[in-house]
Short mmCIF file of C-alpha atoms in Angstrom, two decimals:
data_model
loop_
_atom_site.label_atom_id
_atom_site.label_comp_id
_atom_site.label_asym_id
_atom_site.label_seq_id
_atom_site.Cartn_x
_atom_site.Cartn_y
_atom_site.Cartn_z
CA UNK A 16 113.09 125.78 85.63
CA UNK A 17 115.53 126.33 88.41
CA UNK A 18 112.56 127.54 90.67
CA UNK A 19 110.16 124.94 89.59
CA UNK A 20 112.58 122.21 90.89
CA UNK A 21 113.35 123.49 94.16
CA UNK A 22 109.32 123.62 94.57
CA UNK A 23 109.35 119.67 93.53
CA UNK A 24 109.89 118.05 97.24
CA UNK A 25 107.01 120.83 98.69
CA UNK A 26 104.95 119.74 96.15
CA UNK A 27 105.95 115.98 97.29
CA UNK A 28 105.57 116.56 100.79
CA UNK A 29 102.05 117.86 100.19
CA UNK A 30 101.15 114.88 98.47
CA UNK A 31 102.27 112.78 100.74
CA UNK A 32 100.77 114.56 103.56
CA UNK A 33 97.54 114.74 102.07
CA UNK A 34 97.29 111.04 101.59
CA UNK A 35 98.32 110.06 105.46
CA UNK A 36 95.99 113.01 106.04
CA UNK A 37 92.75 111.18 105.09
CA UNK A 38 94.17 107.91 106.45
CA UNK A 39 93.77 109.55 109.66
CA UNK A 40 89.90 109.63 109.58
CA UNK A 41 89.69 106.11 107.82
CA UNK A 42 89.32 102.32 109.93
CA UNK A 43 92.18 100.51 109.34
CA UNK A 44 90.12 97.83 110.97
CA UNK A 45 87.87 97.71 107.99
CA UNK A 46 88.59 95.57 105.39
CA UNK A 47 86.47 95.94 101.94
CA UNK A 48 84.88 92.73 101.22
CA UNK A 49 85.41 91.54 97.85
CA UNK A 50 81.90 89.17 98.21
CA UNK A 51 79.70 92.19 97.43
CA UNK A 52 77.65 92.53 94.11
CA UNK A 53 78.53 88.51 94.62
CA UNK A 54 76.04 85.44 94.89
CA UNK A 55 75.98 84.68 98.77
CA UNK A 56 77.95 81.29 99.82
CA UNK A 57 76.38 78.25 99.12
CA UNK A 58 75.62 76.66 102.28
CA UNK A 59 73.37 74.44 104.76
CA UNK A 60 73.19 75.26 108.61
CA UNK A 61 71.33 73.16 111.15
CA UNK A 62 69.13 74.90 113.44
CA UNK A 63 70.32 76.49 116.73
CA UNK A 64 66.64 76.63 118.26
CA UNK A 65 64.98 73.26 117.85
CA UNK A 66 61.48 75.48 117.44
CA UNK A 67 62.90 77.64 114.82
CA UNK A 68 64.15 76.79 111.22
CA UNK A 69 68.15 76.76 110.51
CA UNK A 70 69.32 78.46 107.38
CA UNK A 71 70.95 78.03 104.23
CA UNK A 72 71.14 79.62 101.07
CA UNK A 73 67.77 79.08 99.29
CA UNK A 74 66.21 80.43 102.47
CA UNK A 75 67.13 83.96 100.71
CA UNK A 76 65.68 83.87 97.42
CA UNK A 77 62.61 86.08 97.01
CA UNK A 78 62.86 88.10 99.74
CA UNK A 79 65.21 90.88 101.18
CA UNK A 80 67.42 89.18 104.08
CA UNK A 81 69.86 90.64 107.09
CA UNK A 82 72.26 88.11 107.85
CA UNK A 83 73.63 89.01 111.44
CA UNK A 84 76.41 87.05 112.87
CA UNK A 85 76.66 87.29 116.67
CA UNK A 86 77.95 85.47 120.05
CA UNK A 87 76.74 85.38 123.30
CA UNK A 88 80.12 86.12 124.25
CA UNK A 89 80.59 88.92 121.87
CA UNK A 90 79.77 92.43 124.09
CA UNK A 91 78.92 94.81 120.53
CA UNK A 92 76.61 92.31 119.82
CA UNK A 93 74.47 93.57 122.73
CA UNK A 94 74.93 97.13 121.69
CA UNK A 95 73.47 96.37 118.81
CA UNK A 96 70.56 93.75 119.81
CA UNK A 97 68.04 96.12 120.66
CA UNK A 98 67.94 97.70 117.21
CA UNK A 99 67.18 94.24 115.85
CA UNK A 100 64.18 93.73 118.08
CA UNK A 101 63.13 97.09 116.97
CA UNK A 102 63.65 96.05 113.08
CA UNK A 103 61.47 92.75 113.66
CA UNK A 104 59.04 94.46 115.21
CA UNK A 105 58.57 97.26 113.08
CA UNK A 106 59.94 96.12 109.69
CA UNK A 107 59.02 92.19 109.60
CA UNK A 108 57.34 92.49 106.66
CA UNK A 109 60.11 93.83 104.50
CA UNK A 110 62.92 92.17 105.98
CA UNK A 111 63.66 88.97 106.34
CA UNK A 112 66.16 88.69 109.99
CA UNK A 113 68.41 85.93 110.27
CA UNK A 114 70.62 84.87 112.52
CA UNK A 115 74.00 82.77 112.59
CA UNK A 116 75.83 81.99 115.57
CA UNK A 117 79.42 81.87 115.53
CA UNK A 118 81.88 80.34 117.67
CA UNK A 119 79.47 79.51 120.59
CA UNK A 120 78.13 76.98 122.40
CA UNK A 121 74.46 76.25 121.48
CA UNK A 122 73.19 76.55 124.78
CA UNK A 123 74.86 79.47 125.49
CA UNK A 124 73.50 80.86 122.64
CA UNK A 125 69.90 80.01 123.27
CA UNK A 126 70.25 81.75 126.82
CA UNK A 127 71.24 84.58 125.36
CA UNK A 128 68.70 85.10 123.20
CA UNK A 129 66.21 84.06 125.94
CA UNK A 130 67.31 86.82 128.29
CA UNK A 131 67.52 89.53 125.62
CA UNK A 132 64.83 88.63 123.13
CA UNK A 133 64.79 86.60 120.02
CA UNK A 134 64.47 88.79 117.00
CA UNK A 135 65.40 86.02 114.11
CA UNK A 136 63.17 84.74 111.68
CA UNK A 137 65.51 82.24 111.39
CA UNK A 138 69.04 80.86 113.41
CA UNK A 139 71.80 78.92 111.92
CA UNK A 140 74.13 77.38 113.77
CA UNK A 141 78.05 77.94 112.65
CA UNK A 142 79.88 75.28 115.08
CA UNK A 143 82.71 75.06 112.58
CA UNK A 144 82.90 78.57 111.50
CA UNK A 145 83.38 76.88 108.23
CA UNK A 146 80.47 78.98 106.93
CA UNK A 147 81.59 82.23 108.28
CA UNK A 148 84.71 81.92 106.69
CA UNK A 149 82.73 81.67 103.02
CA UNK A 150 80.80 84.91 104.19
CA UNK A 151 84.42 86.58 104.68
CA UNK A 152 83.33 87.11 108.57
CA UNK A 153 87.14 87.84 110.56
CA UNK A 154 84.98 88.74 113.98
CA UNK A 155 81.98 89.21 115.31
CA UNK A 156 79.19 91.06 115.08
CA UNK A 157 79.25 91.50 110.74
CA UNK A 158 76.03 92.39 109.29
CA UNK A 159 74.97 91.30 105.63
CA UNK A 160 72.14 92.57 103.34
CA UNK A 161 71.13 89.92 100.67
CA UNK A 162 68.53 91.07 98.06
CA UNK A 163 65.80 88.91 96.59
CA UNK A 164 68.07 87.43 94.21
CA UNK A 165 70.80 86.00 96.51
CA UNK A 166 73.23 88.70 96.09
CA UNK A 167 75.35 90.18 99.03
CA UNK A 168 74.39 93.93 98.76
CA UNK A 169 76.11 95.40 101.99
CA UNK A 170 78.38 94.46 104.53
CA UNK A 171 78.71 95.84 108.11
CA UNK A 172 81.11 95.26 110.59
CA UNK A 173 81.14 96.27 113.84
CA UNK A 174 77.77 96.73 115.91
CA UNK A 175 74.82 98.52 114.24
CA UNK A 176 74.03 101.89 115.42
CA UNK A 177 71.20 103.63 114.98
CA UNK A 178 72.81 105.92 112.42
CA UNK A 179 73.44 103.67 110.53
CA UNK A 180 70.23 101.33 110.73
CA UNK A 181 68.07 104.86 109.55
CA UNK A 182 70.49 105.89 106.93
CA UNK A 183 71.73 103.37 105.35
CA UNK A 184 70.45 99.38 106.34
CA UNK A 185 66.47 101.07 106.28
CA UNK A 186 67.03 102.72 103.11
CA UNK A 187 68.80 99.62 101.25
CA UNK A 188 66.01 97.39 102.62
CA UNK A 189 63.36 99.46 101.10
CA UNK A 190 65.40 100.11 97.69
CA UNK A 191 65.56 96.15 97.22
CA UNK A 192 62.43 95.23 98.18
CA UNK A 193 61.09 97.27 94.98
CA UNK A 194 60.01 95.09 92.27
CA UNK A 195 63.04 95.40 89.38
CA UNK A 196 61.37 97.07 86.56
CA UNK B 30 138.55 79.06 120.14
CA UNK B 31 136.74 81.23 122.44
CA UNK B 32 135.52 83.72 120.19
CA UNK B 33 133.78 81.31 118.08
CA UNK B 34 130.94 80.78 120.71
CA UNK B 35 129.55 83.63 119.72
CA UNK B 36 129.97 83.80 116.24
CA UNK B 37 128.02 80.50 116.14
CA UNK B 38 125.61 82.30 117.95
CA UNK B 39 125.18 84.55 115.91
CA UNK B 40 124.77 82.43 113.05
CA UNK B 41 122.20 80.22 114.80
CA UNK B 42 120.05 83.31 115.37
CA UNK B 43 120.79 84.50 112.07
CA UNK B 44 119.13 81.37 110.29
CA UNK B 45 116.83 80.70 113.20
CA UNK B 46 113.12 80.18 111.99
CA UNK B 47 110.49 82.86 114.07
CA UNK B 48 108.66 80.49 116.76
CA UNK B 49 105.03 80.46 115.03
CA UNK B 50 101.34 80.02 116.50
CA UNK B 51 101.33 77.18 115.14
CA UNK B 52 99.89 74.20 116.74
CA UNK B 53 101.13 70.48 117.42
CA UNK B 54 97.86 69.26 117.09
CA UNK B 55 97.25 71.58 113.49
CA UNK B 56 100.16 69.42 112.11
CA UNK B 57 99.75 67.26 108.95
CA UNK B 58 101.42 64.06 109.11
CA UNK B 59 102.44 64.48 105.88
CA UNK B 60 105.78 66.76 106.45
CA UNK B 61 105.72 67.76 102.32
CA UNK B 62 102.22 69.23 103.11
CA UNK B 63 102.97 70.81 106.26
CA UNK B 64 105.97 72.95 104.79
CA UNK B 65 103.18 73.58 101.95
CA UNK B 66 100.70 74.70 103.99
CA UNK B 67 103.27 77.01 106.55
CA UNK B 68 104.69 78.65 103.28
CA UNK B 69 101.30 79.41 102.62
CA UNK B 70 100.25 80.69 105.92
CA UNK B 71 103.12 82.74 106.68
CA UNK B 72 101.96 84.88 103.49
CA UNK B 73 98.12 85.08 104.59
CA UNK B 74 97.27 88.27 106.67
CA UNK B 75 95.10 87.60 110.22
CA UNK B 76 92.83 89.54 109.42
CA UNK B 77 92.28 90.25 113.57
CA UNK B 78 96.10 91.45 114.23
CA UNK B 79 96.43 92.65 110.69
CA UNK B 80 100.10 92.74 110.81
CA UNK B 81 100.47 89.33 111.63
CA UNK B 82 100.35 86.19 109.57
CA UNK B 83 97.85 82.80 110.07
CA UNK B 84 100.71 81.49 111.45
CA UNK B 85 102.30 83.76 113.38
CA UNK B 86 98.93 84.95 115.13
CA UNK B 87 97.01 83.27 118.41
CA UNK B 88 93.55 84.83 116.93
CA UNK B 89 90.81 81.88 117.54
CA UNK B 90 90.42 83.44 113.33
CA UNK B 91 94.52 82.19 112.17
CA UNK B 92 93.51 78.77 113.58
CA UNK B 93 90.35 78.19 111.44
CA UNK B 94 92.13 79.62 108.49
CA UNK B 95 95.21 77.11 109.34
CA UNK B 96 93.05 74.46 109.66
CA UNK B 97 91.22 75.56 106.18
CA UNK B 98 94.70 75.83 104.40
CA UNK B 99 95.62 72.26 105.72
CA UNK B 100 92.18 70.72 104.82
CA UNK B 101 92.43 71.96 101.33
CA UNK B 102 95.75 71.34 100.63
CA UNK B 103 94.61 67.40 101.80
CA UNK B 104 92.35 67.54 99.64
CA UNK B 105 94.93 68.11 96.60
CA UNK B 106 94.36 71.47 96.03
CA UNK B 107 97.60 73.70 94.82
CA UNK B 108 99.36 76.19 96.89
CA UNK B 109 97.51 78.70 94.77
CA UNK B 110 94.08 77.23 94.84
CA UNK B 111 94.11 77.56 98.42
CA UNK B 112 95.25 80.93 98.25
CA UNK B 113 92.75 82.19 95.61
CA UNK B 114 89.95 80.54 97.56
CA UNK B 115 90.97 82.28 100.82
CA UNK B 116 91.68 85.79 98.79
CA UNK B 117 87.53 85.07 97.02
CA UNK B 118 86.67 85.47 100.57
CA UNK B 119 88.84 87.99 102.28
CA UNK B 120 89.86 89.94 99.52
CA UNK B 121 93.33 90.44 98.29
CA UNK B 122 94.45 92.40 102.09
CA UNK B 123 94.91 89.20 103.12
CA UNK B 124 97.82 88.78 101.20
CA UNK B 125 101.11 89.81 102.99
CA UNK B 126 102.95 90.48 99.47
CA UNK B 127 101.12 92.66 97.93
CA UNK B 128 100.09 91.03 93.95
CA UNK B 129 102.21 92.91 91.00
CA UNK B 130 99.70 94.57 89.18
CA UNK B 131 98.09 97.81 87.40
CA UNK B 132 96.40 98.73 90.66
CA UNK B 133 99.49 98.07 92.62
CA UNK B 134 102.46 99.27 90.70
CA UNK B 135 102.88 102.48 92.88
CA UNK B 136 103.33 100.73 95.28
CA UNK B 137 105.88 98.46 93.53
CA UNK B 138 107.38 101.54 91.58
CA UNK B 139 107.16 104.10 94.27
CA UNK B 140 110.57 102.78 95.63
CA UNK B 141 112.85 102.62 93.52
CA UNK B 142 111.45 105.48 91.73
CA UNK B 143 112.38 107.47 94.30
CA UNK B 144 115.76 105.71 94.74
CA UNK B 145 117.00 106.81 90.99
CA UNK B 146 115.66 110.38 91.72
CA UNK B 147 117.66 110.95 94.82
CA UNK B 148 120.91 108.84 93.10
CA UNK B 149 120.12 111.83 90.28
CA UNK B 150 120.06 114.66 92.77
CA UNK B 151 123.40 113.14 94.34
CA UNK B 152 124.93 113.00 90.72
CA UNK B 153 123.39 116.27 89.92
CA UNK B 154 125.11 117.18 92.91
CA UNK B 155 128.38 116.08 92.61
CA UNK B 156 129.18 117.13 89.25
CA UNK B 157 128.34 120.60 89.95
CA UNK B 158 130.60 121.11 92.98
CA UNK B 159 133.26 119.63 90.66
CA UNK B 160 132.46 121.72 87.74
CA UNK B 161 132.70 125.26 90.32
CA UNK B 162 135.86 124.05 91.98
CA UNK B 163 137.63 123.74 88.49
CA UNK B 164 136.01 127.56 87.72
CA UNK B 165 138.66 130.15 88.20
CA UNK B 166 135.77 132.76 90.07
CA UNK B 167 136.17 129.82 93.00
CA UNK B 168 139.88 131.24 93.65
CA UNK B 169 139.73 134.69 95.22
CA UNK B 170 140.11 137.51 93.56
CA UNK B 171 142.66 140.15 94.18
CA UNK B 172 141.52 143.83 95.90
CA UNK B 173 141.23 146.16 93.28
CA UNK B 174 142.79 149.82 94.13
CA UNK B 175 139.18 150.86 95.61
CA UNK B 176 138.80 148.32 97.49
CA UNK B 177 142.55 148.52 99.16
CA UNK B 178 141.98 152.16 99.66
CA UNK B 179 138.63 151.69 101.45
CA UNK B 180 140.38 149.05 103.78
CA UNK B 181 143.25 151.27 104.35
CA UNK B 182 140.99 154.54 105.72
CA UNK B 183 138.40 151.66 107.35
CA UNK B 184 141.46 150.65 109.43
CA UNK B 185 142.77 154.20 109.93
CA UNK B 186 139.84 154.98 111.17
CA UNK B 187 140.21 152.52 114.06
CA UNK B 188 143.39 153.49 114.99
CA UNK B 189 142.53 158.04 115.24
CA UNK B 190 140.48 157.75 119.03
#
C-alpha cells in the first residue's frame, strides 16, 4: 500500500506530461468548428464581378461546393491560389468553386483576381463580414466543403497545400459527389 | 495626512476598470445596453488573440463581433441569446468561462480535487510526526554494555600511536 502511494505523484506526473506532450504537436490556432455535419448559413451575397453570378445558399444544393474565403490583402491566400486554378481546371466538373471576399474593397478584389487568375464559378461579395461571421470564419483564407445537400462537410483554415488538396479536399469531393444509395 | 495619497492610490487602481478596445463610435446610446453588451463581450474569446476578449482586443474580428453583440442586443435579444448565437458559430472556445458541464467537470473538479488531496497529505502529515514524537523509540536509547565497550577500545585505539 505504502509503496503504491509513494508511486501516486509519478504516476501523476506522467499523466500530466503526457497530455502537454501531445499539446505540443497540436495548433492552438485551430479552433474546431461546431457548424460541421450542420446546414450551411442561410444567406444572399451580391456579386463581386458584375460578369459573374454572386452567391447564396441555394446556389449549393445539388452539387458538391468549395467555399473559399480570401483577400487581396491576405498573403496565404496567394500560397494557396494556384491550387485553385489547378482544381478548376482539372476538377470543374465535380466541384463546384466559389468564392467570397472578405474584408476588401471590391476593386481591389477584382485586380487581384485579374493579375492571378479567376478560378470561381461564382464570387460573393462579404462587405459586412456579416456572412462570414455565420460561416464561423475568425481570418482569412478558411476553406469549406458543402455536399449536395447543403451541409458543411469540412473546414480548413489556413492556406491549402497540396497535401492536403490530394489527401483529403480531392478525396471528400469525390466521396460526396457519389449518388447516396 | 500624507500617507493617505497613496493609499487612495491604491484603492483607485484597485477598483480601476482595464482600459478596453472598445470604441466611442461602437457605443449604444442606450447606457443599460451598453453595460449589457460590455458584460457580454468581456466574456467572448477573440478568436485572433485567443487570450483576449471582444473587448479587450484591436483584431478588425472583436470589432465585427462588438458590433454583432450591440446589434442584437438592439434588437431585444437576451444576454444569452446573443451569446448562444455567437457560441452556434464559433463554438463554445469562444467562451472565456468555460460552461459547467459533463465534458467540462475536470476541468472544474481538477482543482480543488487536488486541493483536498494535498490538505490530506498535510494532515496525513502532521499527525504522524505527532504520533512519533509522543513514541518513546523517538528518545534515545541508552548504550548497552557492548556498545560502551566497543566505544571504549574504538577510542583507545586513537589514543596507542
Amino acid at each position: 500500500m505504502r509503496r503504491i502511494l509513494y508511486l501516486l505523484p509519478v504516476l501523476i506526473f506522467l499523466v500530466v506530461a503526457g497530455f502537454f506532450f501531445k499539446g505540443l504537436f497540436m495548433d492552438p490556432s485551430e479552433v474546431p468548428s461546431p457548424l460541421i455535419s450542420q446546414p450551411a448559413p442561410d444567406f444572399d451575397l451580391p456579386p463581386l464581378n458584375p460578369e459573374k453570378p454572386g452567391f447564396r445558399t441555394a446556389d449549393m444544393q445539388g452539387r458538391v461546393t468549395l467555399v473559399n474565403f480570401f483577400a487581396s490583402w491576405c498573403i496565404p491566400c496567394r500560397v494557396e491560389h494556384p491550387l485553385f486554378m489547378e482544381l478548376a481546371a482539372q476538377h470543374a466538373d465535380e466541384v463546384q468553386l466559389v468564392g467570397i471576399s472578405y474584408k476588401d474593397k471590391p476593386e481591389d478584389s477584382l485586380s487581384w483576381l485579374s493579375r492571378l487568375g479567376d478560378p470561381y464559378a461564382r464570387i460573393g461579395h462579404d462587405e459586412t463580414t456579416r456572412v462570414a461571421i455565420d460561416w464561423g470564419v475568425y481570418g482569412v483564407p478558411e476553406t469549406y466543403l458543402v455536399d449536395p445537400q447543403g451541409i458543411i462537410r469540412y473546414k480548413h483554415v489556413g492556406p491549402i497545400d497540396r497535401h492536403t488538396m490530394d489527401n483529403t479536399i480531392l478525396p471528400m469531393i469525390r466521396d460526396l459527389s457519389k449518388p447516396v444509395s | 495626512m500624507a500617507l493617505r495619497i497613496p493609499l487612495v492610490l491604491a484603492l483607485m487602481l484597485a477598483f480601476a476598470a482595464p482600459a478596453a478596445a472598445v470604441q466611442p463610435d461602437e457605443f449604444l446610446p442606450d447606457p443599460v445596453q451598453e453595460q449589457r453588451a460590455r458584460d457580454i463581450g468581456r466574456n467572448l474569446r477573440c478568436l485572433v488573440c485567443q487570450n483576449e476578449s471582444i473587448d479587450d482586443s484591436d483584431a478588425p474580428l472583436a470589432r465585427d463581433l462588438r458590433l454583432l453583440v450591440r446589434e442584437r442586443i438592439q434588437q431585444g435579444e437576451s444576454n444569452q441569446e446573443v451569446i448562444d448565437f455567437v457560441v452556434a458559430r464559433y463554438g463554445e472556445y469562444v467562451l472565456l468561462k468555460p460552461p459547467f458541464k459533463a465534458s467540462t467537470y475536470v476541468l472544474w473538479f481538477a482543482p480543488p480535487f487536488f486541493f483536498f488531496i494535498a490538505l490530506l497529505a498535510a494532515f496525513l502529515y502532521y499527525r504522524r510526526s505527532r504520533a512519533e514524537e509522543a513514541l518513546p523509540e523517538a528518545q534515545p536509547q541508552p548504550l548497552t554494555d557492548a556498545e560502551r565497550r566497543r566505544l571504549a577500545a574504538l577510542l583507545d585505539n586513537d589514543k596507542a600511536p
